[in-house]
Short mmCIF file of C-alpha atoms in Angstrom, two decimals:
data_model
loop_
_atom_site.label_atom_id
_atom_site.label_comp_id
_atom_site.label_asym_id
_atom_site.label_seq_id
_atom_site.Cartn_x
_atom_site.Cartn_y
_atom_site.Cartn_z
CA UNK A 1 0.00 0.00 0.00
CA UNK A 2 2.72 2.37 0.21
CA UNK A 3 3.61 4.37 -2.39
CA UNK A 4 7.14 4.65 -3.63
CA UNK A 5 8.87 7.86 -5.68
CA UNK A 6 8.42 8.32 -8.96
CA UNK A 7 5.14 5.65 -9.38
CA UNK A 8 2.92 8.50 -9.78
CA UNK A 9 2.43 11.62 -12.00
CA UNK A 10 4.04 14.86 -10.53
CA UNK A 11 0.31 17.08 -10.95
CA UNK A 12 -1.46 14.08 -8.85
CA UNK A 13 1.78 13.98 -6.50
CA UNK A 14 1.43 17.22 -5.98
CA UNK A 15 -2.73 17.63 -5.87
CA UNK A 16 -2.46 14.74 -3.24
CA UNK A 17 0.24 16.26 -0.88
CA UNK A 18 -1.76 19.55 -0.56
CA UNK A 19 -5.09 17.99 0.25
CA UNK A 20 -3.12 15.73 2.86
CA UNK A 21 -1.35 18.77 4.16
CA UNK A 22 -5.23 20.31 5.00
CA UNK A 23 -5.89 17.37 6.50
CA UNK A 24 -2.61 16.74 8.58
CA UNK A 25 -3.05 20.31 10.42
CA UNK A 26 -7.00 19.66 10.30
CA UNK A 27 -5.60 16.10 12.83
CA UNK A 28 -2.84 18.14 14.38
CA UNK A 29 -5.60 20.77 15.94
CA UNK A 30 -7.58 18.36 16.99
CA UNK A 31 -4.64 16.63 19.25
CA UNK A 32 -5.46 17.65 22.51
CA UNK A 33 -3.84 16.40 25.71
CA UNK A 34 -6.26 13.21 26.51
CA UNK A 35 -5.38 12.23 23.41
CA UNK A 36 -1.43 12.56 23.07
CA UNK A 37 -1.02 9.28 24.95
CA UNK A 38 -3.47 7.10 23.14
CA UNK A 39 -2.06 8.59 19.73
CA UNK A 40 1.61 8.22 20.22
CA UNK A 41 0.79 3.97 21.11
CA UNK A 42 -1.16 3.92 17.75
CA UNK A 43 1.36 6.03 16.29
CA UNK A 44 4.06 3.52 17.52
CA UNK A 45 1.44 0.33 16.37
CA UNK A 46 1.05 1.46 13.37
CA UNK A 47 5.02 1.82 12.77
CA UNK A 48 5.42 -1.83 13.88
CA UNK A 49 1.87 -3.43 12.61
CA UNK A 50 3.75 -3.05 8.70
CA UNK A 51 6.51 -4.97 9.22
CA UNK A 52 4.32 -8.29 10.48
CA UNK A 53 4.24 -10.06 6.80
CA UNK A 54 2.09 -12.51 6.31
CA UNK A 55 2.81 -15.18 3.63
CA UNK A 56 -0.07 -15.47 1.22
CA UNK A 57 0.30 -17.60 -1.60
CA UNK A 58 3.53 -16.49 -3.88
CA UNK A 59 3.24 -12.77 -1.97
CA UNK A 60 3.34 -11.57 1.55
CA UNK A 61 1.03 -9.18 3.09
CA UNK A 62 1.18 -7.19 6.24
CA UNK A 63 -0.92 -5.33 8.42
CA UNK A 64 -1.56 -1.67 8.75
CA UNK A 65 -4.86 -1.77 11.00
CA UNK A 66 -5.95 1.59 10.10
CA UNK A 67 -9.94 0.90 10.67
CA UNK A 68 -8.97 -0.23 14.70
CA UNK A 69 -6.91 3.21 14.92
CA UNK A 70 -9.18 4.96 13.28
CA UNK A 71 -12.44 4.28 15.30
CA UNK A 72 -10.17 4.99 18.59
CA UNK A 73 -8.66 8.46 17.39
CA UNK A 74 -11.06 10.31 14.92
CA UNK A 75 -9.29 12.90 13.09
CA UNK A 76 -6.37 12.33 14.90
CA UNK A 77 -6.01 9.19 13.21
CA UNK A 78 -4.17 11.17 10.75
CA UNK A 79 -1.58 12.90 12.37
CA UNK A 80 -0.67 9.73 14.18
CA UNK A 81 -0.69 7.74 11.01
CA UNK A 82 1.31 10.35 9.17
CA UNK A 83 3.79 10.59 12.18
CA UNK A 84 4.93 6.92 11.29
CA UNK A 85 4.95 7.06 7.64
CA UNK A 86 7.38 9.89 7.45
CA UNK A 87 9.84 7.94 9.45
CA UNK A 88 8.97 4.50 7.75
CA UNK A 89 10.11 6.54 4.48
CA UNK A 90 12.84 8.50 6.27
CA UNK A 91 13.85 5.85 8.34
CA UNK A 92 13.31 2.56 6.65
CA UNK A 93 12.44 2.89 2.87
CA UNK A 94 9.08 1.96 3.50
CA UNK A 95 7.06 4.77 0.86
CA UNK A 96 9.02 7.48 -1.37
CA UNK A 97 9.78 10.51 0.26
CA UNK A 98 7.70 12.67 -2.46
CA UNK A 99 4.80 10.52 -1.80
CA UNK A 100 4.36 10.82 2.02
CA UNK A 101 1.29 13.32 1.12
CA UNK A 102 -0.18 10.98 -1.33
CA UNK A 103 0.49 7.57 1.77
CA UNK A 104 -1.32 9.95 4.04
CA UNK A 105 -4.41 10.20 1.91
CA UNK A 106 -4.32 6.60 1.33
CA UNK A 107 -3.99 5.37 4.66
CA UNK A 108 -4.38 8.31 6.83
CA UNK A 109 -7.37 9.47 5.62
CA UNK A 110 -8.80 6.03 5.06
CA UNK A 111 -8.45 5.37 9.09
CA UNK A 112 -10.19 8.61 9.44
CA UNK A 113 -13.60 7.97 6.61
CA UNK A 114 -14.17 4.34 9.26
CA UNK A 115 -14.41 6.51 12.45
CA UNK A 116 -17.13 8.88 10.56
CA UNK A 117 -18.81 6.23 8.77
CA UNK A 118 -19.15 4.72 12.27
CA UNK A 119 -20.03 7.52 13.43
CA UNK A 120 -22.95 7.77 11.28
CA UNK A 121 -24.32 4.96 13.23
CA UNK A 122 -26.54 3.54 10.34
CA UNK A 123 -24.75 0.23 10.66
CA UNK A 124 -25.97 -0.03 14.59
CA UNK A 125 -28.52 -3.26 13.76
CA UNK A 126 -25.43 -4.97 12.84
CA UNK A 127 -23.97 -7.75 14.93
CA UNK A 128 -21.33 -6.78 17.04
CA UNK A 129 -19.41 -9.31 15.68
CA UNK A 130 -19.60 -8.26 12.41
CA UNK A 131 -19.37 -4.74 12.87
CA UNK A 132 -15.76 -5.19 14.64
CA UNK A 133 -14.62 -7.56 11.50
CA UNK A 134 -16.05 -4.42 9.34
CA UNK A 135 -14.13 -2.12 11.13
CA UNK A 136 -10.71 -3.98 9.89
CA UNK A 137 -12.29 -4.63 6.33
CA UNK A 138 -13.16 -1.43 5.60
CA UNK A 139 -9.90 0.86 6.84
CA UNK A 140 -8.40 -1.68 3.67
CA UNK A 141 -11.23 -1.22 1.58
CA UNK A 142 -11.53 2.44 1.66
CA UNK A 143 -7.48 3.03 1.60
CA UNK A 144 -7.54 0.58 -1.67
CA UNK A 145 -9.64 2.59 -3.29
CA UNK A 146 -7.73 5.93 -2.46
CA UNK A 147 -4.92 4.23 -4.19
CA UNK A 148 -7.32 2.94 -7.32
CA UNK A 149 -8.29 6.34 -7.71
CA UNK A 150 -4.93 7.92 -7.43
CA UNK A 151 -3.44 5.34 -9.94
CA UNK A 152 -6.78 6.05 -12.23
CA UNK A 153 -5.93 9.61 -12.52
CA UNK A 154 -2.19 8.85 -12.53
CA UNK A 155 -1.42 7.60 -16.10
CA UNK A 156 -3.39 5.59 -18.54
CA UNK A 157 -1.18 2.48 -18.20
CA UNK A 158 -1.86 1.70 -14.86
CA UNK A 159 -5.78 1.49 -15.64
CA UNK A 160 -5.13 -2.78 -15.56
CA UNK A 161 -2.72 -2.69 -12.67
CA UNK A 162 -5.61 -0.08 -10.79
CA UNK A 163 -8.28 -3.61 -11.20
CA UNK A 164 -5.68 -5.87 -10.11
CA UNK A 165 -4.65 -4.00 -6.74
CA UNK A 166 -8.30 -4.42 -5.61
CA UNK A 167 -8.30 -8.19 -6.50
CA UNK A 168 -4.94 -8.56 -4.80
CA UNK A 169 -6.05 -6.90 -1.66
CA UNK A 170 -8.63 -8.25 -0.65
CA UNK A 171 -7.08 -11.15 1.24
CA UNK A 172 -5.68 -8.23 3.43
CA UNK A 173 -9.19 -7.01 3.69
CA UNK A 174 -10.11 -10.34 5.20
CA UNK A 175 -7.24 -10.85 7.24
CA UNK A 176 -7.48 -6.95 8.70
CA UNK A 177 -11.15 -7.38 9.34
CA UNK A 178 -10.25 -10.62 11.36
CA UNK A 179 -7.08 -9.52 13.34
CA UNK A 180 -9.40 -6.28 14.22
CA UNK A 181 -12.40 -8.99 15.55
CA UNK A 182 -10.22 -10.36 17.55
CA UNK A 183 -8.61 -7.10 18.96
CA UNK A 184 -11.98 -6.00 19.70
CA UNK A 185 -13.04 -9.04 21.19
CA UNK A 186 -10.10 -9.00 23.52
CA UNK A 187 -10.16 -5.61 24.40
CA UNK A 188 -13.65 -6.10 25.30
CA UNK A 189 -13.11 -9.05 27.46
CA UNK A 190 -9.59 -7.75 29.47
CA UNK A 191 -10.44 -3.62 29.30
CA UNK A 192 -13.72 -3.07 28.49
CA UNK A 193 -13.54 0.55 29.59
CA UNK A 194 -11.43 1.11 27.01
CA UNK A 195 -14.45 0.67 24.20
CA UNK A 196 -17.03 3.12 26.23
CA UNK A 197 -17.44 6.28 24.19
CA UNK A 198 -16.63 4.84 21.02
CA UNK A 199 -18.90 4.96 17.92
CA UNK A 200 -19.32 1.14 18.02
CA UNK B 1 11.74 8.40 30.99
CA UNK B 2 12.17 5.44 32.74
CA UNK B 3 10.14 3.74 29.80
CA UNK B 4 12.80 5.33 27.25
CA UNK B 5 15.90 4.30 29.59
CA UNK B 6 14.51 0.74 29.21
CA UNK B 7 13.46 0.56 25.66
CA UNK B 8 17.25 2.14 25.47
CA UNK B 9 18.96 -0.31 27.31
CA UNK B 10 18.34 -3.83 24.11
CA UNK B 11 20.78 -1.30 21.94
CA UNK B 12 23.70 -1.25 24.99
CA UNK B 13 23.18 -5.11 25.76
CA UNK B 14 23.06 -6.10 21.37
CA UNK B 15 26.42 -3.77 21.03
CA UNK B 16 28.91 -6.35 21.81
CA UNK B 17 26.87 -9.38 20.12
CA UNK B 18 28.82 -11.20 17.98
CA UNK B 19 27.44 -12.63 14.60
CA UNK B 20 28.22 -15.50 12.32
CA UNK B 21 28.13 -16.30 8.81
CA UNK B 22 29.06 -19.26 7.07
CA UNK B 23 29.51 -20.62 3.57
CA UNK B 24 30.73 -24.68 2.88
CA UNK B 25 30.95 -24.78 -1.06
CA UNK B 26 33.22 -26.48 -3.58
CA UNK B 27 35.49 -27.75 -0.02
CA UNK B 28 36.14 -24.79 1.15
CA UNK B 29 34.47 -23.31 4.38
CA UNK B 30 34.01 -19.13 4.46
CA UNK B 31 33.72 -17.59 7.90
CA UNK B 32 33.01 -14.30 8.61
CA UNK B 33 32.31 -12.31 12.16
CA UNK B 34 31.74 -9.28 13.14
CA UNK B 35 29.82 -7.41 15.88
CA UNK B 36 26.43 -5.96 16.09
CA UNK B 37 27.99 -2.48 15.18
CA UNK B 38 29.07 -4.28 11.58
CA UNK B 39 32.64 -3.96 12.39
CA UNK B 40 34.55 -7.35 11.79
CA UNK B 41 35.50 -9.62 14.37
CA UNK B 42 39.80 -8.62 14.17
CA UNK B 43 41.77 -11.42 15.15
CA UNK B 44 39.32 -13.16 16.84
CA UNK B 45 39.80 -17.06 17.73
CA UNK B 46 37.86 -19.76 16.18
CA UNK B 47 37.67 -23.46 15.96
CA UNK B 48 36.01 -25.63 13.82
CA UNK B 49 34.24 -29.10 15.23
CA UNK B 50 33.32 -31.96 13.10
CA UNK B 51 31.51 -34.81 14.74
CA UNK B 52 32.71 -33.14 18.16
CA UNK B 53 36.09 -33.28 17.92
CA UNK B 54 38.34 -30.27 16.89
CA UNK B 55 39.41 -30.43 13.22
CA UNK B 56 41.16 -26.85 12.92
CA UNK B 57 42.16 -23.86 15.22
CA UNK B 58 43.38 -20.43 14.24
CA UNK B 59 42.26 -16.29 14.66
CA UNK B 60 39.97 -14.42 11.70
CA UNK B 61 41.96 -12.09 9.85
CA UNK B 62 41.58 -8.26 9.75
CA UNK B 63 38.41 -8.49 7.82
CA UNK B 64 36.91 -11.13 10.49
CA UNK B 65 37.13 -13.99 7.56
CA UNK B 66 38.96 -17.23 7.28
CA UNK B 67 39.14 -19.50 4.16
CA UNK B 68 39.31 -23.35 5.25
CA UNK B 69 39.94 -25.53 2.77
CA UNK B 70 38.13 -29.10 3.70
CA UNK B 71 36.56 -32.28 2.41
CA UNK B 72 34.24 -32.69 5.64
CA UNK B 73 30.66 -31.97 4.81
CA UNK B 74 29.36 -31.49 8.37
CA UNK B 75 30.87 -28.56 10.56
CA UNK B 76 30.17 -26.41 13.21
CA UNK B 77 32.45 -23.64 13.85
CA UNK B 78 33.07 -21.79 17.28
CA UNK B 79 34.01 -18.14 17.14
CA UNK B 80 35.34 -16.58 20.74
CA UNK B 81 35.44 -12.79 20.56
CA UNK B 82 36.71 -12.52 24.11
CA UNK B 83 35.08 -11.13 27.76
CA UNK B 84 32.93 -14.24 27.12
CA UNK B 85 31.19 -13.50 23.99
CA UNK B 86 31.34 -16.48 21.53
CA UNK B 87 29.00 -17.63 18.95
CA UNK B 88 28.70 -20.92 17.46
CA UNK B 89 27.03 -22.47 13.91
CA UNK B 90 26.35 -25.60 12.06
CA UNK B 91 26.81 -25.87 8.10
CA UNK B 92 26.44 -28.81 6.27
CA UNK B 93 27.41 -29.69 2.37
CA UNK B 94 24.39 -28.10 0.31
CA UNK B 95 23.97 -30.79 -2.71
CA UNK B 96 25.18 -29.25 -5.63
CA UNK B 97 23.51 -29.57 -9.09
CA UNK B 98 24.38 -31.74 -12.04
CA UNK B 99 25.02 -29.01 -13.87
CA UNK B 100 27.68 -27.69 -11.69
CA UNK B 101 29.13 -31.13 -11.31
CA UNK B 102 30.06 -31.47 -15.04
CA UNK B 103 31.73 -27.83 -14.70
CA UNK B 104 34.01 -29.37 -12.04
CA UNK B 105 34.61 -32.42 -14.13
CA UNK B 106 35.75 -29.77 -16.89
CA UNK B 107 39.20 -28.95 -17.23
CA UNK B 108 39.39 -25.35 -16.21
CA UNK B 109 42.51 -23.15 -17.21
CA UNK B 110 43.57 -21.41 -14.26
CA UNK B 111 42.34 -17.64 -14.90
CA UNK B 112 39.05 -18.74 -14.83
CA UNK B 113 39.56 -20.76 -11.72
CA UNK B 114 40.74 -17.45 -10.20
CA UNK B 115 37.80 -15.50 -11.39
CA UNK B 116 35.88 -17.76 -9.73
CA UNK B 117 37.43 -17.88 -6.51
CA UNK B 118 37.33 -13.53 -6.64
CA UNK B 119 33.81 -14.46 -7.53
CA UNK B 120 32.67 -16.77 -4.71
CA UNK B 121 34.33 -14.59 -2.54
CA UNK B 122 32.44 -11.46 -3.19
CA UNK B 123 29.53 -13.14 -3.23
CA UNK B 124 30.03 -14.17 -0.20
CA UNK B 125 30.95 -10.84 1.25
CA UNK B 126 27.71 -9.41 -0.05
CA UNK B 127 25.47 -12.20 1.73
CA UNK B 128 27.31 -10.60 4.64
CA UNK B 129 26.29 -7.64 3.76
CA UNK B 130 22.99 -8.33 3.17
CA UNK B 131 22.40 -9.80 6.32
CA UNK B 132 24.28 -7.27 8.29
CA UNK B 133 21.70 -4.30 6.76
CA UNK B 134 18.74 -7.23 7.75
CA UNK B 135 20.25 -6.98 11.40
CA UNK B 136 20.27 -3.19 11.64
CA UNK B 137 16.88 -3.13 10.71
CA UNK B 138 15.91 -3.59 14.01
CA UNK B 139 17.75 -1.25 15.44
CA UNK B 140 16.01 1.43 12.73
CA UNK B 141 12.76 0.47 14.50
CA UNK B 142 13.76 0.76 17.88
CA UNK B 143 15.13 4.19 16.80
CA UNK B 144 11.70 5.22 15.31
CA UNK B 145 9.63 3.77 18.00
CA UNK B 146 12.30 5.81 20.47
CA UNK B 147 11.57 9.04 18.07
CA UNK B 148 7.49 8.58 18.15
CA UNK B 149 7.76 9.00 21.81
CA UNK B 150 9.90 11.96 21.70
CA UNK B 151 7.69 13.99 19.59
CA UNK B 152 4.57 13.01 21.15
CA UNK B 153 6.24 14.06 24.29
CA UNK B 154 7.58 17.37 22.85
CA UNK B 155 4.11 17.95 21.64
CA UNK B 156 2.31 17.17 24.29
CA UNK B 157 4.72 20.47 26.09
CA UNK B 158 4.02 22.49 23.55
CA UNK B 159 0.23 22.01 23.76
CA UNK B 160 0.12 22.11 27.31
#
């Protein structure tokens, strides 16, 4: 999911690091003290959640559990989120350095769309089961598409390659929606005050 | 800062760790050593075992390697860095492929055999390589985990 240098066109490079600029001071005024804590530990789960790889068939996939940050920070989901990609690109090569706007929309802003449309509440007659698995499911969902869209607009031959991403992540879909379920689950059973307030 | 002193404290206590690589192919064993901080293990003693019992002893050259020519196919080799940090590893023959079997068999003029050997040897520097930039990968994400917490705790000043 992360974007290296040079994969996309420079006018949606630079389109995408403005928007994610508005949104990264949009998260960083919303950081108030109760939250500093609870965002630096998802700040510092999300820097370590990418480097668990999964094998999958002939590829590996890893996990970025951006719904489960998301529903627990809100908007400052992408400040924290952000805070880790620049030093997985500064740090470890993980993302170009001239794409850090365009990671932030993709998985930044994708953490933040599952808090509001949980905050919406129209999905309350769900299970609870099956809301917490949708929680995972989505954050991938909604950051794959960011990344269709931004290879869509990018240059004509990646229109093929734009399909195929979907198709190829949906086994991380799964697997997020089920490592969140399980997160939830245990969370619910060991610190159940932890879930109170949250739009789930 | 107790919490930082102790997420700290891994880098001190990996600094002197001493790693091992090996390479057995076409009888001749490659060791190299060097410490966590990727500088070679200088003079350092080593034996090699086979079946238990001591088949060679000398010290690593400046560059922490050691060429040992042998026919044994099962080895483990015993590096002692000194103040009590050694390391130890197995290697055993790989099988090698026909293909490279009717090479031997080939009569090979002696410029190419010398390629080869500069060949096999920096091959087998850049598996050290390679694993030595795998090892201080770890270290990169202690180092950003260590920086998350410093800005979250500079921020949390600033706002406060």
């Amino acid at each position: 999911m992360h974007i290296s240098d040079g994969v996309l066109s420079l006018e949606v490079t630079v389109v995408s690091t403005i928007v994610a600029f508005g949104f990264f001071a949009y998260s960083f005024r919303s950081l108030n003290n109760e939250k500093i804590v609870l965002a630096s530990a998802f700040s510092a789960l999300f820097f370590v959640a990418s480097f668990i790889h999964i094998p999958f068939g002939p590829t590996q996939i890893h996990l970025m559990l951006l719904g489960f940050i998301g529903i627990f920070l809100g908007s400052v989901a992408i400040f924290s989120i952000s805070l880790a990609l620049i030093l997985q690109a500064l740090l470890l090569g993980f993302g170009g350095v001239s794409s850090i706007g365009v990671n932030i929309l993709i998985m930044g802003l994708a953490s933040y769309l599952v808090y509001i449309i949980f905050k919406l509440n129209f999905l309350r007659a769900l299970n609870e089961k099956i809301k917490f698995f949708l929680i995972g499911f989505s954050g991938i969902f909604i950051s794959t598409f960011i990344l269709f869209i931004h290879l869509i607009f990018s240059k004509d031959e990646y229109e093929k390659l734009s399909y195929t991403i979907i198709l190829a992540n949906i086994p991380t879909m799964i697997l997020e929606g089920l490592v969140t379920l399980f997160l939830f689950l245990y969370i619910k059973r060991t610190m159940p005050s932890l879930l109170k307030g949250l739009n789930i | 800062m107790r919490f930082f002193l102790i997420l700290i404290l891994p880098i001190f206590l990996f600094a002197h760790k001493v790693n091992l690589f090996l390479d057995l192919k076409d009888d001749n064993l490659y060791i190299n050593s060097y410490f966590a901080n990727a500088k070679p293990c200088m003079n350092c003693k080593f034996k090699i075992e086979s079946n238990e019992k001591i088949v060679f002893e000398d010290i690593l050259d400046e560059k922490g390697e050691y060429n040992y020519k042998t026919s044994l196919n099962d080895l483990k080799v015993i590096v002692d860095a000194g103040s009590g940090h050694t390391v130890s590893k197995k290697i055993k023959l790989q099988e090698q492929k026909n293909e490279e079997k009717i090479v031997q068999t080939e009569k090979i003029d002696k410029d190419i055999e010398r390629l080869l050997e500069e060949n096999r040897v920096l091959k087998n520097q850049i598996n050290v390589l390679e694993e030595q930039l795998n090892y201080f990968e770890i270290f990169k994400i202690i180092f950003g985990l260590v920086l998350i917490g410093l800005i979250f705790i500079i921020i949390k000043r600033v706002k406060s």
